[in-house]
Amino acid sequence: QSFKITNYLEGTTRIKSDFNLNMYERNVQVCDLRSIDAPILISAVRAALPQGVQLSFHEHQQEHFEERFIPDPFIDSVRNELAAGEEKMAAAKEQKEATLAAKTARKQAALLQSLKDDDDDE
């Protein structure tokens, strides 16, 4: 993340100095970390942390993953196409399952009818 910092002269709106402040973060994703190993990992990450880099621990969320990247319209459009394709596949699967269920019901009805006809013939 990048921030523009402006210092003003005291009591005025005149700019004293401008700074561009870049904030950096280091992301470490861990799964199945034992509680006895956590302090060792945290101290190792802290020791290797460069100056000016903040360290925070939190549960991973999708917003954190998306926040790391610069938005790209092409990638967003591809993601939207994939989501639309998944929806179409899910709808086709549901339709196929409904057709299969109807076919199975027709077969059972035909079998039942043939059994009834056989009983009537005897």
mmCIF file with all atom_site columns, C-alpha atoms in Angstrom:
data_model
loop_
_atom_site.group_PDB
_atom_site.id
_atom_site.type_symbol
_atom_site.label_atom_id
_atom_site.label_alt_id
_atom_site.label_comp_id
_atom_site.label_asym_id
_atom_site.label_entity_id
_atom_site.label_seq_id
_atom_site.pdbx_PDB_ins_code
_atom_site.Cartn_x
_atom_site.Cartn_y
_atom_site.Cartn_z
_atom_site.occupancy
_atom_site.B_iso_or_equiv
_atom_site.pdbx_formal_charge
_atom_site.auth_seq_id
_atom_site.auth_comp_id
_atom_site.auth_asym_id
_atom_site.auth_atom_id
_atom_site.pdbx_PDB_model_num
ATOM 1   C CA . GLN A 1 1   ? 0.000   0.000   0.000   1.00 0.00 ? 1   GLN A CA 1
ATOM 2   C CA . SER A 1 2   ? 1.175   3.486   -0.730  1.00 0.00 ? 2   SER A CA 1
ATOM 3   C CA . PHE A 1 3   ? 0.189   6.653   1.129   1.00 0.00 ? 3   PHE A CA 1
ATOM 4   C CA . LYS A 1 4   ? 0.895   10.311  0.406   1.00 0.00 ? 4   LYS A CA 1
ATOM 5   C CA . ILE A 1 5   ? 1.812   12.162  3.615   1.00 0.00 ? 5   ILE A CA 1
ATOM 6   C CA . THR A 1 6   ? 1.701   15.953  3.703   1.00 0.00 ? 6   THR A CA 1
ATOM 7   C CA . ASN A 1 7   ? 3.089   18.151  6.509   1.00 0.00 ? 7   ASN A CA 1
ATOM 8   C CA . TYR A 1 8   ? 1.763   21.704  6.777   1.00 0.00 ? 8   TYR A CA 1
ATOM 9   C CA . LEU A 1 9   ? 3.365   24.780  8.278   1.00 0.00 ? 9   LEU A CA 1
ATOM 10  C CA . GLU A 1 10  ? 1.909   25.519  11.690  1.00 0.00 ? 10  GLU A CA 1
ATOM 11  C CA . GLY A 1 11  ? -1.308  27.546  11.527  1.00 0.00 ? 11  GLY A CA 1
ATOM 12  C CA . THR A 1 12  ? -1.378  27.651  7.711   1.00 0.00 ? 12  THR A CA 1
ATOM 13  C CA . THR A 1 13  ? -2.455  25.565  4.769   1.00 0.00 ? 13  THR A CA 1
ATOM 14  C CA . ARG A 1 14  ? 0.952   25.859  3.088   1.00 0.00 ? 14  ARG A CA 1
ATOM 15  C CA . ILE A 1 15  ? 2.707   22.587  2.531   1.00 0.00 ? 15  ILE A CA 1
ATOM 16  C CA . LYS A 1 16  ? 5.926   22.128  4.460   1.00 0.00 ? 16  LYS A CA 1
ATOM 17  C CA . SER A 1 17  ? 6.859   18.749  2.967   1.00 0.00 ? 17  SER A CA 1
ATOM 18  C CA . ASP A 1 18  ? 5.397   15.811  1.019   1.00 0.00 ? 18  ASP A CA 1
ATOM 19  C CA . PHE A 1 19  ? 6.249   12.163  1.481   1.00 0.00 ? 19  PHE A CA 1
ATOM 20  C CA . ASN A 1 20  ? 5.270   8.998   -0.277  1.00 0.00 ? 20  ASN A CA 1
ATOM 21  C CA . LEU A 1 21  ? 5.001   6.296   2.353   1.00 0.00 ? 21  LEU A CA 1
ATOM 22  C CA . ASN A 1 22  ? 5.033   2.698   1.210   1.00 0.00 ? 22  ASN A CA 1
ATOM 23  C CA . MET A 1 23  ? 3.615   0.171   3.647   1.00 0.00 ? 23  MET A CA 1
ATOM 24  C CA . TYR A 1 24  ? 4.817   -3.382  3.246   1.00 0.00 ? 24  TYR A CA 1
ATOM 25  C CA . GLU A 1 25  ? 3.552   -6.555  4.771   1.00 0.00 ? 25  GLU A CA 1
ATOM 26  C CA . ARG A 1 26  ? 4.773   -10.101 4.940   1.00 0.00 ? 26  ARG A CA 1
ATOM 27  C CA . ASN A 1 27  ? 2.223   -12.882 4.615   1.00 0.00 ? 27  ASN A CA 1
ATOM 28  C CA . VAL A 1 28  ? 2.900   -16.303 6.046   1.00 0.00 ? 28  VAL A CA 1
ATOM 29  C CA . GLN A 1 29  ? 0.134   -18.860 5.751   1.00 0.00 ? 29  GLN A CA 1
ATOM 30  C CA . VAL A 1 30  ? 0.286   -21.735 8.196   1.00 0.00 ? 30  VAL A CA 1
ATOM 31  C CA . CYS A 1 31  ? -1.988  -24.715 8.589   1.00 0.00 ? 31  CYS A CA 1
ATOM 32  C CA . ASP A 1 32  ? -2.011  -27.359 11.304  1.00 0.00 ? 32  ASP A CA 1
ATOM 33  C CA . LEU A 1 33  ? 0.510   -25.455 13.439  1.00 0.00 ? 33  LEU A CA 1
ATOM 34  C CA . ARG A 1 34  ? 0.975   -27.019 16.833  1.00 0.00 ? 34  ARG A CA 1
ATOM 35  C CA . SER A 1 35  ? 0.774   -24.652 19.794  1.00 0.00 ? 35  SER A CA 1
ATOM 36  C CA . ILE A 1 36  ? 4.243   -25.636 21.000  1.00 0.00 ? 36  ILE A CA 1
ATOM 37  C CA . ASP A 1 37  ? 5.742   -24.739 17.586  1.00 0.00 ? 37  ASP A CA 1
ATOM 38  C CA . ALA A 1 38  ? 4.008   -21.347 17.277  1.00 0.00 ? 38  ALA A CA 1
ATOM 39  C CA . PRO A 1 39  ? 6.387   -19.347 19.562  1.00 0.00 ? 39  PRO A CA 1
ATOM 40  C CA . ILE A 1 40  ? 9.414   -20.660 17.669  1.00 0.00 ? 40  ILE A CA 1
ATOM 41  C CA . LEU A 1 41  ? 7.893   -19.700 14.316  1.00 0.00 ? 41  LEU A CA 1
ATOM 42  C CA . ILE A 1 42  ? 6.829   -16.265 15.553  1.00 0.00 ? 42  ILE A CA 1
ATOM 43  C CA . SER A 1 43  ? 10.266  -15.461 16.953  1.00 0.00 ? 43  SER A CA 1
ATOM 44  C CA . ALA A 1 44  ? 11.951  -16.620 13.719  1.00 0.00 ? 44  ALA A CA 1
ATOM 45  C CA . VAL A 1 45  ? 9.640   -14.461 11.593  1.00 0.00 ? 45  VAL A CA 1
ATOM 46  C CA . ARG A 1 46  ? 10.189  -11.459 13.889  1.00 0.00 ? 46  ARG A CA 1
ATOM 47  C CA . ALA A 1 47  ? 13.965  -11.883 13.727  1.00 0.00 ? 47  ALA A CA 1
ATOM 48  C CA . ALA A 1 48  ? 13.906  -11.935 9.916   1.00 0.00 ? 48  ALA A CA 1
ATOM 49  C CA . LEU A 1 49  ? 11.507  -8.997  9.621   1.00 0.00 ? 49  LEU A CA 1
ATOM 50  C CA . PRO A 1 50  ? 13.021  -5.989  7.803   1.00 0.00 ? 50  PRO A CA 1
ATOM 51  C CA . GLN A 1 51  ? 12.808  -2.550  9.346   1.00 0.00 ? 51  GLN A CA 1
ATOM 52  C CA . GLY A 1 52  ? 9.536   -0.779  8.586   1.00 0.00 ? 52  GLY A CA 1
ATOM 53  C CA . VAL A 1 53  ? 7.603   -3.981  7.936   1.00 0.00 ? 53  VAL A CA 1
ATOM 54  C CA . GLN A 1 54  ? 4.693   -4.679  10.269  1.00 0.00 ? 54  GLN A CA 1
ATOM 55  C CA . LEU A 1 55  ? 3.887   -8.132  11.559  1.00 0.00 ? 55  LEU A CA 1
ATOM 56  C CA . SER A 1 56  ? 0.376   -9.244  12.448  1.00 0.00 ? 56  SER A CA 1
ATOM 57  C CA . PHE A 1 57  ? -1.235  -12.640 12.947  1.00 0.00 ? 57  PHE A CA 1
ATOM 58  C CA . HIS A 1 58  ? -4.785  -13.369 11.928  1.00 0.00 ? 58  HIS A CA 1
ATOM 59  C CA . GLU A 1 59  ? -6.926  -16.044 10.373  1.00 0.00 ? 59  GLU A CA 1
ATOM 60  C CA . HIS A 1 60  ? -6.692  -16.140 6.593   1.00 0.00 ? 60  HIS A CA 1
ATOM 61  C CA . GLN A 1 61  ? -9.636  -14.673 4.698   1.00 0.00 ? 61  GLN A CA 1
ATOM 62  C CA . GLN A 1 62  ? -10.304 -14.220 0.984   1.00 0.00 ? 62  GLN A CA 1
ATOM 63  C CA . GLU A 1 63  ? -10.107 -10.407 1.322   1.00 0.00 ? 63  GLU A CA 1
ATOM 64  C CA . HIS A 1 64  ? -6.497  -10.708 2.474   1.00 0.00 ? 64  HIS A CA 1
ATOM 65  C CA . PHE A 1 65  ? -5.607  -12.725 -0.606  1.00 0.00 ? 65  PHE A CA 1
ATOM 66  C CA . GLU A 1 66  ? -7.294  -10.301 -3.010  1.00 0.00 ? 66  GLU A CA 1
ATOM 67  C CA . GLU A 1 67  ? -5.816  -7.240  -1.265  1.00 0.00 ? 67  GLU A CA 1
ATOM 68  C CA . ARG A 1 68  ? -2.285  -8.309  -2.201  1.00 0.00 ? 68  ARG A CA 1
ATOM 69  C CA . PHE A 1 69  ? -2.786  -7.958  -5.943  1.00 0.00 ? 69  PHE A CA 1
ATOM 70  C CA . ILE A 1 70  ? -3.263  -5.018  -8.269  1.00 0.00 ? 70  ILE A CA 1
ATOM 71  C CA . PRO A 1 71  ? -6.705  -5.280  -9.883  1.00 0.00 ? 71  PRO A CA 1
ATOM 72  C CA . ASP A 1 72  ? -6.537  -6.577  -13.457 1.00 0.00 ? 72  ASP A CA 1
ATOM 73  C CA . PRO A 1 73  ? -9.681  -6.265  -15.594 1.00 0.00 ? 73  PRO A CA 1
ATOM 74  C CA . PHE A 1 74  ? -8.656  -9.227  -17.761 1.00 0.00 ? 74  PHE A CA 1
ATOM 75  C CA . ILE A 1 75  ? -8.242  -11.553 -14.776 1.00 0.00 ? 75  ILE A CA 1
ATOM 76  C CA . ASP A 1 76  ? -11.523 -10.299 -13.309 1.00 0.00 ? 76  ASP A CA 1
ATOM 77  C CA . SER A 1 77  ? -13.316 -11.051 -16.583 1.00 0.00 ? 77  SER A CA 1
ATOM 78  C CA . VAL A 1 78  ? -11.781 -14.541 -16.670 1.00 0.00 ? 78  VAL A CA 1
ATOM 79  C CA . ARG A 1 79  ? -12.905 -15.152 -13.073 1.00 0.00 ? 79  ARG A CA 1
ATOM 80  C CA . ASN A 1 80  ? -16.424 -14.020 -13.991 1.00 0.00 ? 80  ASN A CA 1
ATOM 81  C CA . GLU A 1 81  ? -16.438 -16.354 -17.011 1.00 0.00 ? 81  GLU A CA 1
ATOM 82  C CA . LEU A 1 82  ? -15.307 -19.238 -14.813 1.00 0.00 ? 82  LEU A CA 1
ATOM 83  C CA . ALA A 1 83  ? -18.040 -18.511 -12.297 1.00 0.00 ? 83  ALA A CA 1
ATOM 84  C CA . ALA A 1 84  ? -20.645 -18.350 -15.083 1.00 0.00 ? 84  ALA A CA 1
ATOM 85  C CA . GLY A 1 85  ? -19.341 -21.634 -16.504 1.00 0.00 ? 85  GLY A CA 1
ATOM 86  C CA . GLU A 1 86  ? -19.568 -23.290 -13.097 1.00 0.00 ? 86  GLU A CA 1
ATOM 87  C CA . GLU A 1 87  ? -23.160 -22.081 -12.744 1.00 0.00 ? 87  GLU A CA 1
ATOM 88  C CA . LYS A 1 88  ? -24.017 -23.494 -16.192 1.00 0.00 ? 88  LYS A CA 1
ATOM 89  C CA . MET A 1 89  ? -22.390 -26.809 -15.309 1.00 0.00 ? 89  MET A CA 1
ATOM 90  C CA . ALA A 1 90  ? -24.324 -26.977 -12.039 1.00 0.00 ? 90  ALA A CA 1
ATOM 91  C CA . ALA A 1 91  ? -27.596 -26.235 -13.860 1.00 0.00 ? 91  ALA A CA 1
ATOM 92  C CA . ALA A 1 92  ? -26.828 -28.881 -16.506 1.00 0.00 ? 92  ALA A CA 1
ATOM 93  C CA . LYS A 1 93  ? -26.008 -31.400 -13.781 1.00 0.00 ? 93  LYS A CA 1
ATOM 94  C CA . GLU A 1 94  ? -29.291 -30.689 -11.993 1.00 0.00 ? 94  GLU A CA 1
ATOM 95  C CA . GLN A 1 95  ? -31.191 -31.059 -15.271 1.00 0.00 ? 95  GLN A CA 1
ATOM 96  C CA . LYS A 1 96  ? -29.416 -34.332 -16.018 1.00 0.00 ? 96  LYS A CA 1
ATOM 97  C CA . GLU A 1 97  ? -30.226 -35.659 -12.543 1.00 0.00 ? 97  GLU A CA 1
ATOM 98  C CA . ALA A 1 98  ? -33.893 -34.655 -12.967 1.00 0.00 ? 98  ALA A CA 1
ATOM 99  C CA . THR A 1 99  ? -34.024 -36.403 -16.356 1.00 0.00 ? 99  THR A CA 1
ATOM 100 C CA . LEU A 1 100 ? -32.432 -39.521 -14.872 1.00 0.00 ? 100 LEU A CA 1
ATOM 101 C CA . ALA A 1 101 ? -34.921 -39.505 -11.975 1.00 0.00 ? 101 ALA A CA 1
ATOM 102 C CA . ALA A 1 102 ? -37.853 -39.159 -14.389 1.00 0.00 ? 102 ALA A CA 1
ATOM 103 C CA . LYS A 1 103 ? -36.486 -41.989 -16.554 1.00 0.00 ? 103 LYS A CA 1
ATOM 104 C CA . THR A 1 104 ? -36.065 -44.217 -13.502 1.00 0.00 ? 104 THR A CA 1
ATOM 105 C CA . ALA A 1 105 ? -39.621 -43.413 -12.388 1.00 0.00 ? 105 ALA A CA 1
ATOM 106 C CA . ARG A 1 106 ? -40.954 -44.313 -15.860 1.00 0.00 ? 106 ARG A CA 1
ATOM 107 C CA . LYS A 1 107 ? -39.032 -47.602 -15.819 1.00 0.00 ? 107 LYS A CA 1
ATOM 108 C CA . GLN A 1 108 ? -40.415 -48.482 -12.393 1.00 0.00 ? 108 GLN A CA 1
ATOM 109 C CA . ALA A 1 109 ? -43.941 -47.600 -13.499 1.00 0.00 ? 109 ALA A CA 1
ATOM 110 C CA . ALA A 1 110 ? -43.556 -49.750 -16.627 1.00 0.00 ? 110 ALA A CA 1
ATOM 111 C CA . LEU A 1 111 ? -42.195 -52.641 -14.554 1.00 0.00 ? 111 LEU A CA 1
ATOM 112 C CA . LEU A 1 112 ? -45.052 -52.320 -12.081 1.00 0.00 ? 112 LEU A CA 1
ATOM 113 C CA . GLN A 1 113 ? -47.556 -52.212 -14.927 1.00 0.00 ? 113 GLN A CA 1
ATOM 114 C CA . SER A 1 114 ? -46.049 -55.320 -16.536 1.00 0.00 ? 114 SER A CA 1
ATOM 115 C CA . LEU A 1 115 ? -46.213 -57.130 -13.202 1.00 0.00 ? 115 LEU A CA 1
ATOM 116 C CA . LYS A 1 116 ? -49.865 -56.163 -12.815 1.00 0.00 ? 116 LYS A CA 1
ATOM 117 C CA . ASP A 1 117 ? -50.585 -57.357 -16.370 1.00 0.00 ? 117 ASP A CA 1
ATOM 118 C CA . ASP A 1 118 ? -48.887 -60.697 -15.620 1.00 0.00 ? 118 ASP A CA 1
ATOM 119 C CA . ASP A 1 119 ? -51.040 -61.084 -12.482 1.00 0.00 ? 119 ASP A CA 1
ATOM 120 C CA . ASP A 1 120 ? -54.209 -60.331 -14.484 1.00 0.00 ? 120 ASP A CA 1
ATOM 121 C CA . ASP A 1 121 ? -53.300 -62.952 -17.128 1.00 0.00 ? 121 ASP A CA 1
ATOM 122 C CA . GLU A 1 122 ? -53.077 -65.722 -14.548 1.00 0.00 ? 122 GLU A CA 1
#
